[in-house]
Short mmCIF file of C-alpha atoms in Angstrom, two decimals:
data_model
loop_
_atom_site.label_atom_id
_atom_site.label_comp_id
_atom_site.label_asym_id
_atom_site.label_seq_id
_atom_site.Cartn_x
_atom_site.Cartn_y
_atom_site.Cartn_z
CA UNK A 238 4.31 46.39 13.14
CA UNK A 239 1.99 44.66 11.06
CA UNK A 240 -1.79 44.08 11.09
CA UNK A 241 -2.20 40.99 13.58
CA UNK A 242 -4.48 38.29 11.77
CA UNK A 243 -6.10 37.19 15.05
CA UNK A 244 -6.72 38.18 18.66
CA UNK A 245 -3.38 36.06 19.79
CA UNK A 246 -1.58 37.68 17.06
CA UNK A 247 -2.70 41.10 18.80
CA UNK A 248 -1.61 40.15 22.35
CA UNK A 249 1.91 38.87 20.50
CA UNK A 250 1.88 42.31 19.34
CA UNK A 251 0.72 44.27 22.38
CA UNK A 252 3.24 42.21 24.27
CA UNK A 253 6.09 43.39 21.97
CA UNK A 254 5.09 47.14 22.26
CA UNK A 255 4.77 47.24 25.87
CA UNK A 256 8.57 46.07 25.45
CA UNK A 257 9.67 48.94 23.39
CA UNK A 258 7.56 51.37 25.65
CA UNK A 259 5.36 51.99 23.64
CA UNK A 260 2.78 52.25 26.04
CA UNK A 261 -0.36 53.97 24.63
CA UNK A 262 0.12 51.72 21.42
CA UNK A 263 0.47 48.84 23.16
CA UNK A 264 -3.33 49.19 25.86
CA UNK A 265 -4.89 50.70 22.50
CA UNK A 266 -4.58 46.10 21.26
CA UNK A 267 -5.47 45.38 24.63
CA UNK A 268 -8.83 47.13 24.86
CA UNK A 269 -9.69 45.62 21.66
CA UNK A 270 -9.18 42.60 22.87
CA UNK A 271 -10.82 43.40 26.15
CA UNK A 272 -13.86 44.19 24.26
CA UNK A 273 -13.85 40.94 22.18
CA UNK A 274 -15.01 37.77 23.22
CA UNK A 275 -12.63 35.54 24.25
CA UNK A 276 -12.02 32.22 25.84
CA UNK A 277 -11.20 32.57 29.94
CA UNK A 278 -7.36 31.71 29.63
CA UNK A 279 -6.85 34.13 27.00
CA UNK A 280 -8.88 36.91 27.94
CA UNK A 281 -6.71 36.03 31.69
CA UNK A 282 -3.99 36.78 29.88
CA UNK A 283 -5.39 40.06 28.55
CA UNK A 284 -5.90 41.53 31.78
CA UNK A 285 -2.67 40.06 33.56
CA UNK A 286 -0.99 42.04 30.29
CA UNK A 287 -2.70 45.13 31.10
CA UNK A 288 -1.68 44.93 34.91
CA UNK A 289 1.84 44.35 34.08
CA UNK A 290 1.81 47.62 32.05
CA UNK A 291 0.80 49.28 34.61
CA UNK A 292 3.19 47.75 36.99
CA UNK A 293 6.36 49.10 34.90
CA UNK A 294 5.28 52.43 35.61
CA UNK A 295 4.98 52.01 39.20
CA UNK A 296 1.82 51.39 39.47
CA UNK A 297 1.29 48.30 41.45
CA UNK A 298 -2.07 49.11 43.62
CA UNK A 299 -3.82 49.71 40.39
CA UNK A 300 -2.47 46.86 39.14
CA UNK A 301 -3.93 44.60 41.43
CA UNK A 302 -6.95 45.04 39.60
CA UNK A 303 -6.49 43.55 36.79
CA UNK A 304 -4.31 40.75 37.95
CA UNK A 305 -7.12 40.31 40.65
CA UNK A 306 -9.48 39.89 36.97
CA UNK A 307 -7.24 37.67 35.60
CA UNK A 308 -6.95 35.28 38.40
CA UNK A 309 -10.95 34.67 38.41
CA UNK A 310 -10.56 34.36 35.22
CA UNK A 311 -8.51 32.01 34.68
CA UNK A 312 -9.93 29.58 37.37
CA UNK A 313 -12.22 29.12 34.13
CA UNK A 314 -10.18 27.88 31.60
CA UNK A 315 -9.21 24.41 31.38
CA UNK A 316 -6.05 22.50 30.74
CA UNK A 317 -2.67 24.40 29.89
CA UNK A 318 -4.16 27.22 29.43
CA UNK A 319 -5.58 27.22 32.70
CA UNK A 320 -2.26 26.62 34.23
CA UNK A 321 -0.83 29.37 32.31
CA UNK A 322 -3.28 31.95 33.15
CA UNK A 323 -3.09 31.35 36.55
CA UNK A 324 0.53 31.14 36.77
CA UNK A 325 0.80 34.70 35.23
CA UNK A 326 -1.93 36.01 37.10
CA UNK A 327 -0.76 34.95 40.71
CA UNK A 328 3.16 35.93 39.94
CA UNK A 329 1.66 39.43 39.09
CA UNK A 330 -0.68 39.33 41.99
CA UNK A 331 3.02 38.57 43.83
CA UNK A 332 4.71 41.74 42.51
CA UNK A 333 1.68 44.00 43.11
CA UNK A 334 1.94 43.09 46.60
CA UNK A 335 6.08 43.15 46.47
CA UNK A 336 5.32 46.51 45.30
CA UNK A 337 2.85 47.65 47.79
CA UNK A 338 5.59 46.74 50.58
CA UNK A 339 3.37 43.60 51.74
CA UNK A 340 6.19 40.85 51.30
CA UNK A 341 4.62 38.33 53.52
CA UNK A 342 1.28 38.23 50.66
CA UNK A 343 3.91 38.40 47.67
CA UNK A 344 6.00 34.91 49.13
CA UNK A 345 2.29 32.98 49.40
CA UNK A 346 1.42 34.20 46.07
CA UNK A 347 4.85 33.19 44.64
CA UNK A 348 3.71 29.86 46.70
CA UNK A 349 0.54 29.11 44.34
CA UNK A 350 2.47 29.51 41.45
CA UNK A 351 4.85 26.59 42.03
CA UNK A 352 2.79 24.09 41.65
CA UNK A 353 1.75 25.64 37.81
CA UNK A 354 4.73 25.36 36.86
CA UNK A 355 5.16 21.68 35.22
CA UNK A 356 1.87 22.49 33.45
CA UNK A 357 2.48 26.36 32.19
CA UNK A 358 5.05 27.46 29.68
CA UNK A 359 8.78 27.86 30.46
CA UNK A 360 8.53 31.73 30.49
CA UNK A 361 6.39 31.54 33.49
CA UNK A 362 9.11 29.86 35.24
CA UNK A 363 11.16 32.70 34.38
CA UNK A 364 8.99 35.00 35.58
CA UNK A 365 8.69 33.50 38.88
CA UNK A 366 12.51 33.65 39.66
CA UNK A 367 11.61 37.16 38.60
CA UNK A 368 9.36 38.01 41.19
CA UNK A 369 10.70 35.27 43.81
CA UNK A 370 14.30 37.30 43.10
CA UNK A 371 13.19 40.71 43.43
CA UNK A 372 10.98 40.28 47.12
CA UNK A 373 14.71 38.77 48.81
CA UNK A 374 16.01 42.08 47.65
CA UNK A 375 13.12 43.78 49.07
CA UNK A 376 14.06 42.25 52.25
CA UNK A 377 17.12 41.86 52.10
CA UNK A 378 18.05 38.59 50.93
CA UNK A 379 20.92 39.33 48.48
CA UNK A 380 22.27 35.64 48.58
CA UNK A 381 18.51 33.72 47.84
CA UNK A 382 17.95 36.90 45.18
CA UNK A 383 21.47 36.25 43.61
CA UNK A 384 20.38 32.44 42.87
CA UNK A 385 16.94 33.20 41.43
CA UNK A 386 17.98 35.91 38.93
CA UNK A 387 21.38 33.01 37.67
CA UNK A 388 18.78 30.87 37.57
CA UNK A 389 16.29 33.24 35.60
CA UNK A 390 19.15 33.85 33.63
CA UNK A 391 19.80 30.16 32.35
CA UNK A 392 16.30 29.38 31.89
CA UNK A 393 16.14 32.69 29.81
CA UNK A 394 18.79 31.21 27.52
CA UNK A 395 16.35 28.51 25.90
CA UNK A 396 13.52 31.24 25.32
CA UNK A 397 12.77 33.10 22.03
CA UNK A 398 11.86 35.98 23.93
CA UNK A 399 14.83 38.45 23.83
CA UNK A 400 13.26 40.63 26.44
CA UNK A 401 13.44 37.99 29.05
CA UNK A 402 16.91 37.01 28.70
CA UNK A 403 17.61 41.04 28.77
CA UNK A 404 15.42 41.56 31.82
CA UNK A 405 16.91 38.36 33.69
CA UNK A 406 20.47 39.89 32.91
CA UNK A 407 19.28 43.11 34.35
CA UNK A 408 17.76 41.32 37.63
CA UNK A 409 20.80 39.37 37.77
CA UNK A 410 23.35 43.07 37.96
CA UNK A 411 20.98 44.47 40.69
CA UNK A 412 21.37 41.24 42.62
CA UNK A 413 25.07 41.28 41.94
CA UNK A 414 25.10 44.51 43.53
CA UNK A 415 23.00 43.79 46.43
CA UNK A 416 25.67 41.30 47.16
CA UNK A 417 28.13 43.52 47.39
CA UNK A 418 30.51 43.42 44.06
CA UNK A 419 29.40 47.03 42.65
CA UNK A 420 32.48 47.05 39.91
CA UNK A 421 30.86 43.43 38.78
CA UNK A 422 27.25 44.65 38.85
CA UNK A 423 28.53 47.94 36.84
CA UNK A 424 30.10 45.56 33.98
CA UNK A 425 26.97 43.55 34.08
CA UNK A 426 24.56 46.69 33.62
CA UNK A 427 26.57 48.43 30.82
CA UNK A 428 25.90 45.08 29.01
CA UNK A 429 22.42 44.73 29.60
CA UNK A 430 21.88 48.85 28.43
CA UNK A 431 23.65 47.74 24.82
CA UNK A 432 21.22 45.20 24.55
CA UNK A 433 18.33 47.30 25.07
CA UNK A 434 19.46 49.87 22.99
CA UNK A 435 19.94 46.96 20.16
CA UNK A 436 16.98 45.70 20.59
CA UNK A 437 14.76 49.05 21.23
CA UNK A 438 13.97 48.16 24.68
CA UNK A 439 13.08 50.89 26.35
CA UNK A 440 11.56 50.34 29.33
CA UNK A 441 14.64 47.76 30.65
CA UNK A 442 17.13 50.69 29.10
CA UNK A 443 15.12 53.32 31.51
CA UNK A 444 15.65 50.63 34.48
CA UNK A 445 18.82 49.77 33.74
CA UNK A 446 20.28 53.13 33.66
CA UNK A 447 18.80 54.09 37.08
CA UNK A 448 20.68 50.94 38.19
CA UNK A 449 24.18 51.96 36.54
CA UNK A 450 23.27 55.25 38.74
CA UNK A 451 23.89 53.65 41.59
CA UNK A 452 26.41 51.07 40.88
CA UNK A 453 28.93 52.96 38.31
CA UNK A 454 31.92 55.17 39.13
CA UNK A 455 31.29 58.97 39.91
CA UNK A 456 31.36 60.00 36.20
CA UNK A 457 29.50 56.95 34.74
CA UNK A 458 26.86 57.23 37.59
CA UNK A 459 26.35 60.60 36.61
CA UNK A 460 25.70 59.67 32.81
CA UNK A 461 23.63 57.13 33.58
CA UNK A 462 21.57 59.42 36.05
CA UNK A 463 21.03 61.88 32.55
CA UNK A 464 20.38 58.84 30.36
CA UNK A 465 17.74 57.55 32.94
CA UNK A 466 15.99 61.14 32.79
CA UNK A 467 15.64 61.06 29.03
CA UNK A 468 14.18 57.57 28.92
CA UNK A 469 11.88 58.33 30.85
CA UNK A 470 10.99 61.52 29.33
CA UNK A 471 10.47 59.31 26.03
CA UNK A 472 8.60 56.95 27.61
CA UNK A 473 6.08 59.57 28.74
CA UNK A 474 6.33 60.60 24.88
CA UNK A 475 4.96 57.19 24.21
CA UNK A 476 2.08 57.26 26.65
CA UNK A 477 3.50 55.50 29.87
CA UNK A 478 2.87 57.48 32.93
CA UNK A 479 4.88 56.92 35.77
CA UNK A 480 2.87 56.40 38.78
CA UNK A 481 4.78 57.73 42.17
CA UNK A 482 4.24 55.55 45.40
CA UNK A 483 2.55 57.25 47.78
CA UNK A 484 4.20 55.08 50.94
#
């Protein structure tokens, strides 16, 4: 990737390698840009960046950190920007806890992030559909889950970002197959891993083959289990550490 001209350039671009998995790449731009002086919402979104990173690797207690940062943080920017920052940090404040097995925290997190919404960009309604999705599956919700990732999914649509319309797709198989229709979620997943292998996303391929695991027929499960194992093997190539729960 190229040089980035300026500091938002750099979070575009630490952003973007995170997505491929390129993990040690990717927190190399966001220390520089923790060390540089920034304005609150920006710097917000800095450290909400580096908590998601961890978060992909299963690292959600350590993530709280940094989405804890970026919360205080952004209660000092103004305007959009302040709605923005917030909205990111609170929905990753929500997953840490989803993560963590504390539900009850995640759905009054999720709950301060609504009222963001008009203000912050339309990817942070995307990721809150995300997050709201994903804690009905943790308790299992598959019908409220099932209507958060379609609706991820159409809001996706209107985005430039190509990993969120992958990542809603993916959300949207495992909630298919929380409802019930495996063969459905199976076709949904083996479209969702040729899109992240077109698009080098390899994070959501890792993900997505641990899903077709245990969704697919017997000898497609069985790929997918191998497949899943080498992703993550690269992944560790590219500096992301997977962080095992201890619960």
């Amino acid at each position: 990737m190229p040089d980035p001209p300026g500091p938002l350039a750099r979070w575009h671009r630490a952003v973007a390698l995170g997505a491929q998995g390129r993990y040690a790449a990717a927190r190399a731009d966001l220390l520089w840009l923790a060390r540089t002086p920034l304005d609150p919402g920006p710097r917000s979104l800095v450290e909400s960046t580096r908590g998601s990173l961890l978060r992909q690797l299963g690292g959600h207690a350590a993530a709280a950190a940094f989405d804890g940062r970026a919360a205080t943080l952004a209660l000092g920017a103004t305007g959009p920007a302040r709605a923005e920052a917030l909205a990111d940090a609170y929905t990753g404040l929500a997953a840490d806890a989803l993560g963590t097995g504390r539900l009850a925290l995640a759905h009054r997190l999720l709950g301060r992030v609504e009222p963001l919404l008009a203000a912050a960009p339309p990817r942070a309604r995307v990721r809150w559909h995300w997050v709201r999705a994903e804690t009905a599956l943790a308790g299992g919700a598959a019908a409220p889950a099932l209507a958060d990732a379609e609706r991820a999914v159409e809001l996706a649509e209107a985005l430039p970002s190509v990993r969120h319309r992958v990542k809603s797709a993916l959300l949207l198989a495992a909630s298919t197959a929380a409802a019930g229709d495996l063969a459905a979620a199976a076709e949904q997943a083996a479209r969702v891993d040729r899109d992240c292998a077109a698009h080098g996303l390899l994070p959501l391929r890792w993900a997505c083959a641990m899903l077709r695991a245990g969704v697919a027929e017997p000898p497609v499960a069985a790929a997918a289990a191998a497949e899943a194992a080498d992703h993550a093997a690269r992944i560790r190539e590219l500096g992301g550490d997977f962080i095992l729960p201890t619960r």
